């Protein structure tokens, strides 16, 4: 796969997932191409996500917020009743609910 953007690679994954979801009978002749293209696209997405996470971590460290980049959260601020509010659940690339069959 030539150099692609995250968006291009993600669209490949979405297209292949949709193809696999909607086919009546498995098309074995195309399956190897779909798998190879999907693996390549996944690698591009993973590489871009890792690069963004690293850049974010470095930015947080340089800003003096070094524990915040790896899922560590600051203690929630008390709410108006003096209690602690619960943090919102995180949504990451791996948490996406898209029913990808691979």
Coordinates of N, CA and C in Angstrom, one line a residue:
X1 N 0.9 -1.2 0.0 CA 0.0 0.0 0.0 C 0.9 1.2 0.0
X2 N 0.7 2.1 -0.9 CA 1.5 3.4 -1.0 C 1.1 4.2 0.2
X3 N 1.9 5.2 0.5 CA 1.7 6.1 1.6 C 0.3 6.7 1.6
X4 N -0.4 6.4 2.6 CA -1.8 6.9 2.7 C -2.1 7.6 4.0
X5 N -3.1 8.4 3.9 CA -3.5 9.1 5.2 C -4.3 8.2 6.0
X6 N -4.5 8.5 7.2 CA -5.4 7.8 8.1 C -6.8 7.6 7.5
X7 N -7.3 8.7 7.0 CA -8.6 8.7 6.5 C -8.7 7.8 5.3
X8 N -7.8 7.8 4.4 CA -7.8 6.8 3.3 C -7.8 5.4 3.7
X9 N -6.9 5.1 4.7 CA -6.8 3.7 5.2 C -8.0 3.3 5.9
X10 N -8.6 4.2 6.7 CA -9.8 3.9 7.4 C -11.0 3.7 6.5
X11 N -11.0 4.4 5.4 CA -12.1 4.2 4.4 C -11.9 2.8 3.7
X12 N -10.7 2.4 3.5 CA -10.5 1.0 3.0 C -11.1 0.0 4.0
X13 N -10.8 0.2 5.3 CA -11.3 -0.8 6.3 C -12.8 -0.8 6.3
X14 N -13.4 0.4 6.3 CA -14.8 0.5 6.3 C -15.5 -0.1 5.0
X15 N -14.9 0.1 3.9 CA -15.4 -0.4 2.6 C -15.3 -2.0 2.7
X16 N -14.2 -2.5 3.1 CA -14.1 -4.0 3.1 C -15.0 -4.6 4.2
X17 N -15.2 -3.9 5.3 CA -16.1 -4.4 6.3 C -17.5 -4.4 5.8
X18 N -17.9 -3.4 5.1 CA -19.2 -3.3 4.5 C -19.4 -4.4 3.4
X19 N -18.4 -4.6 2.6 CA -18.5 -5.7 1.6 C -18.7 -7.0 2.3
X20 N -17.9 -7.3 3.3 CA -18.0 -8.6 4.0 C -19.4 -8.8 4.7
X21 N -19.9 -7.7 5.2 CA -21.1 -7.7 5.9 C -22.3 -8.0 5.0
X22 N -22.2 -7.4 3.8 CA -23.4 -7.4 2.9 C -23.4 -8.6 1.9
X23 N -22.3 -9.4 1.8 CA -22.3 -10.4 0.8 C -23.2 -11.6 1.2
X24 N -23.9 -12.1 0.2 CA -24.8 -13.3 0.5 C -24.0 -14.5 0.7
X25 N -23.0 -14.7 -0.2 CA -22.1 -15.9 -0.1 C -20.7 -15.4 -0.1
X26 N -19.8 -16.0 0.6 CA -18.4 -15.6 0.6 C -17.8 -15.7 -0.8
X27 N -17.1 -14.6 -1.2 CA -16.4 -14.6 -2.4 C -14.9 -14.9 -2.2
X28 N -14.6 -16.2 -2.2 CA -13.3 -16.6 -1.8 C -12.2 -16.1 -2.8
X29 N -12.6 -15.8 -4.0 CA -11.6 -15.3 -5.0 C -11.1 -13.9 -4.6
X30 N -12.0 -13.1 -4.0 CA -11.6 -11.8 -3.6 C -11.1 -11.7 -2.1
X31 N -11.3 -12.7 -1.4 CA -11.0 -12.7 0.1 C -9.5 -12.4 0.4
X32 N -8.6 -13.0 -0.3 CA -7.2 -12.7 0.0 C -6.8 -11.3 -0.3
X33 N -7.3 -10.7 -1.4 CA -7.1 -9.3 -1.6 C -7.7 -8.4 -0.6
X34 N -8.9 -8.7 -0.1 CA -9.5 -7.9 0.9 C -8.7 -8.0 2.2
X35 N -8.3 -9.2 2.6 CA -7.5 -9.4 3.8 C -6.2 -8.6 3.7
X36 N -5.5 -8.8 2.6 CA -4.2 -8.1 2.5 C -4.3 -6.6 2.5
X37 N -5.3 -6.1 1.8 CA -5.5 -4.6 1.8 C -6.0 -4.1 3.2
X38 N -6.8 -4.9 3.8 CA -7.2 -4.5 5.2 C -6.1 -4.5 6.2
X39 N -5.2 -5.5 6.1 CA -4.1 -5.5 7.0 C -3.2 -4.3 6.8
X40 N -2.9 -4.0 5.5 CA -2.1 -2.9 5.2 C -2.7 -1.6 5.7
X41 N -4.0 -1.5 5.5 CA -4.8 -0.3 5.9 C -4.7 -0.2 7.5
X42 N -4.9 -1.3 8.1 CA -4.8 -1.3 9.6 C -3.5 -0.8 10.1
X43 N -2.4 -1.3 9.4 CA -1.1 -0.9 9.8 C -0.9 0.7 9.7
X44 N -1.4 1.2 8.6 CA -1.4 2.7 8.4 C -2.1 3.4 9.6
X45 N -3.3 2.9 9.8 CA -4.1 3.5 10.9 C -3.4 3.4 12.3
X46 N -2.9 2.3 12.6 CA -2.2 2.0 13.8 C -1.0 2.9 13.9
X47 N -0.2 3.0 12.9 CA 1.0 3.9 12.9 C 0.6 5.3 13.1
X48 N -0.4 5.8 12.5 CA -0.8 7.2 12.7 C -1.4 7.5 14.1
X49 N -2.1 6.5 14.6 CA -2.6 6.7 16.0 C -1.5 6.7 17.0
X50 N -0.5 5.8 16.8 CA 0.6 5.7 17.7 C 1.4 7.0 17.6
X51 N 1.6 7.6 16.4 CA 2.3 8.8 16.2 C 1.6 10.0 17.0
X52 N 0.3 10.0 16.8 CA -0.5 11.1 17.5 C -0.4 10.9 19.0
X53 N -0.5 9.7 19.5 CA -0.4 9.4 20.9 C 0.9 9.9 21.5
X54 N 2.0 9.6 20.7 CA 3.3 9.9 21.1 C 3.5 11.5 21.2
X55 N 3.0 12.1 20.1 CA 3.1 13.6 20.1 C 2.3 14.2 21.2
X56 N 1.1 13.6 21.5 CA 0.3 14.2 22.6 C 1.0 14.0 23.9
X57 N 1.6 12.8 24.1 CA 2.3 12.5 25.4 C 3.5 13.5 25.5
X58 N 4.2 13.8 24.5 CA 5.3 14.7 24.5 C 4.8 16.1 24.8
X59 N 3.7 16.5 24.2 CA 3.1 17.8 24.5 C 2.7 18.0 25.9
X60 N 2.1 16.9 26.5 CA 1.7 16.9 27.8 C 2.8 17.0 28.8
X61 N 3.9 16.3 28.5 CA 5.1 16.3 29.4 C 5.7 17.7 29.3
X62 N 5.8 18.2 28.1 CA 6.5 19.6 28.1 C 5.6 20.6 28.7
X63 N 4.3 20.4 28.8 CA 3.4 21.3 29.5 C 3.3 21.1 31.0
X64 N 4.0 20.0 31.5 CA 4.0 19.7 32.9 C 2.8 18.9 33.3
X65 N 2.2 18.2 32.4 CA 1.0 17.4 32.7 C 1.3 16.0 32.4
X66 N 2.5 15.5 32.8 CA 3.0 14.2 32.4 C 2.2 13.0 32.8
X67 N 1.4 12.9 33.7 CA 0.6 11.7 33.9 C -0.6 11.5 33.1
X68 N -1.0 12.6 32.4 CA -2.3 12.6 31.7 C -2.4 11.9 30.4
X69 N -1.3 11.5 29.8 CA -1.3 11.0 28.5 C -1.6 9.5 28.3
X70 N -1.5 8.7 29.3 CA -1.6 7.3 29.2 C -2.8 6.8 30.0
X71 N -4.0 7.5 29.9 CA -5.2 7.0 30.5 C -5.2 7.4 32.0
X72 N -4.2 8.0 32.5 CA -4.2 8.5 33.9 C -5.0 9.8 33.9
X73 N -5.9 9.9 34.7 CA -6.8 11.1 34.8 C -6.6 11.9 36.1
X74 N -6.7 13.2 36.0 CA -6.7 13.9 37.3 C -7.9 13.6 38.1
X75 N -7.9 13.8 39.4 CA -9.0 13.5 40.2 C -10.2 14.4 39.8
X76 N -11.4 13.9 39.7 CA -12.5 14.8 39.3 C -12.8 15.9 40.3
X77 N -13.2 17.0 39.8 CA -13.5 18.1 40.7 C -14.8 17.8 41.4
X78 N -14.9 18.3 42.6 CA -16.2 18.1 43.3 C -17.3 18.8 42.6
X79 N -18.5 18.2 42.6 CA -19.7 18.8 42.0 C -20.3 19.8 43.1
X80 N -21.5 20.3 42.7 CA -22.1 21.3 43.6 C -22.5 20.7 44.9
X81 N -22.7 19.4 45.0 CA -23.1 18.8 46.2 C -21.9 18.4 47.1
X82 N -20.7 18.7 46.6 CA -19.5 18.4 47.4 C -19.0 17.0 47.0
X83 N -19.7 16.2 46.2 CA -19.3 14.9 45.9 C -18.4 14.9 44.6
X84 N -17.9 13.8 44.3 CA -17.0 13.8 43.1 C -17.9 13.3 41.9
X85 N -17.7 13.9 40.8 CA -18.4 13.5 39.6 C -17.6 12.4 38.9
X86 N -18.3 11.5 38.2 CA -17.6 10.4 37.5 C -17.1 10.9 36.2
X87 N -15.9 10.5 35.8 CA -15.4 11.0 34.5 C -16.1 10.3 33.4
X88 N -16.2 10.9 32.2 CA -16.9 10.3 31.1 C -16.0 9.2 30.6
X89 N -16.6 8.1 30.1 CA -15.8 7.0 29.5 C -15.0 7.4 28.3
X90 N -13.8 6.9 28.2 CA -13.0 7.3 27.0 C -13.5 6.6 25.8
X91 N -13.3 7.2 24.6 CA -13.6 6.6 23.4 C -12.4 6.6 22.5
X92 N -11.8 5.5 22.2 CA -10.6 5.5 21.4 C -10.9 4.7 20.1
X93 N -9.9 4.5 19.3 CA -10.0 3.8 18.0 C -10.5 2.4 18.3
X94 N -10.0 1.7 19.3 CA -10.4 0.4 19.6 C -11.8 0.2 20.1
X95 N -12.4 1.3 20.6 CA -13.7 1.3 21.2 C -14.8 1.6 20.3
X96 N -14.5 1.8 19.0 CA -15.5 2.2 18.0 C -16.4 1.0 17.8
X97 N -17.7 1.2 17.8 CA -18.7 0.2 17.6 C -19.2 0.2 16.2
X98 N -18.4 -0.5 15.3 CA -18.7 -0.6 13.9 C -19.0 -2.0 13.4
X99 N -19.0 -3.0 14.3 CA -19.3 -4.4 13.9 C -18.3 -4.8 12.8
X100 N -17.1 -4.5 12.8 CA -16.1 -4.9 11.9 C -15.9 -6.4 12.0
X101 N -16.1 -7.2 10.9 CA -16.0 -8.6 11.1 C -14.6 -9.2 11.1
X102 N -13.6 -8.4 11.1 CA -12.3 -9.0 11.1 C -11.4 -8.2 12.1

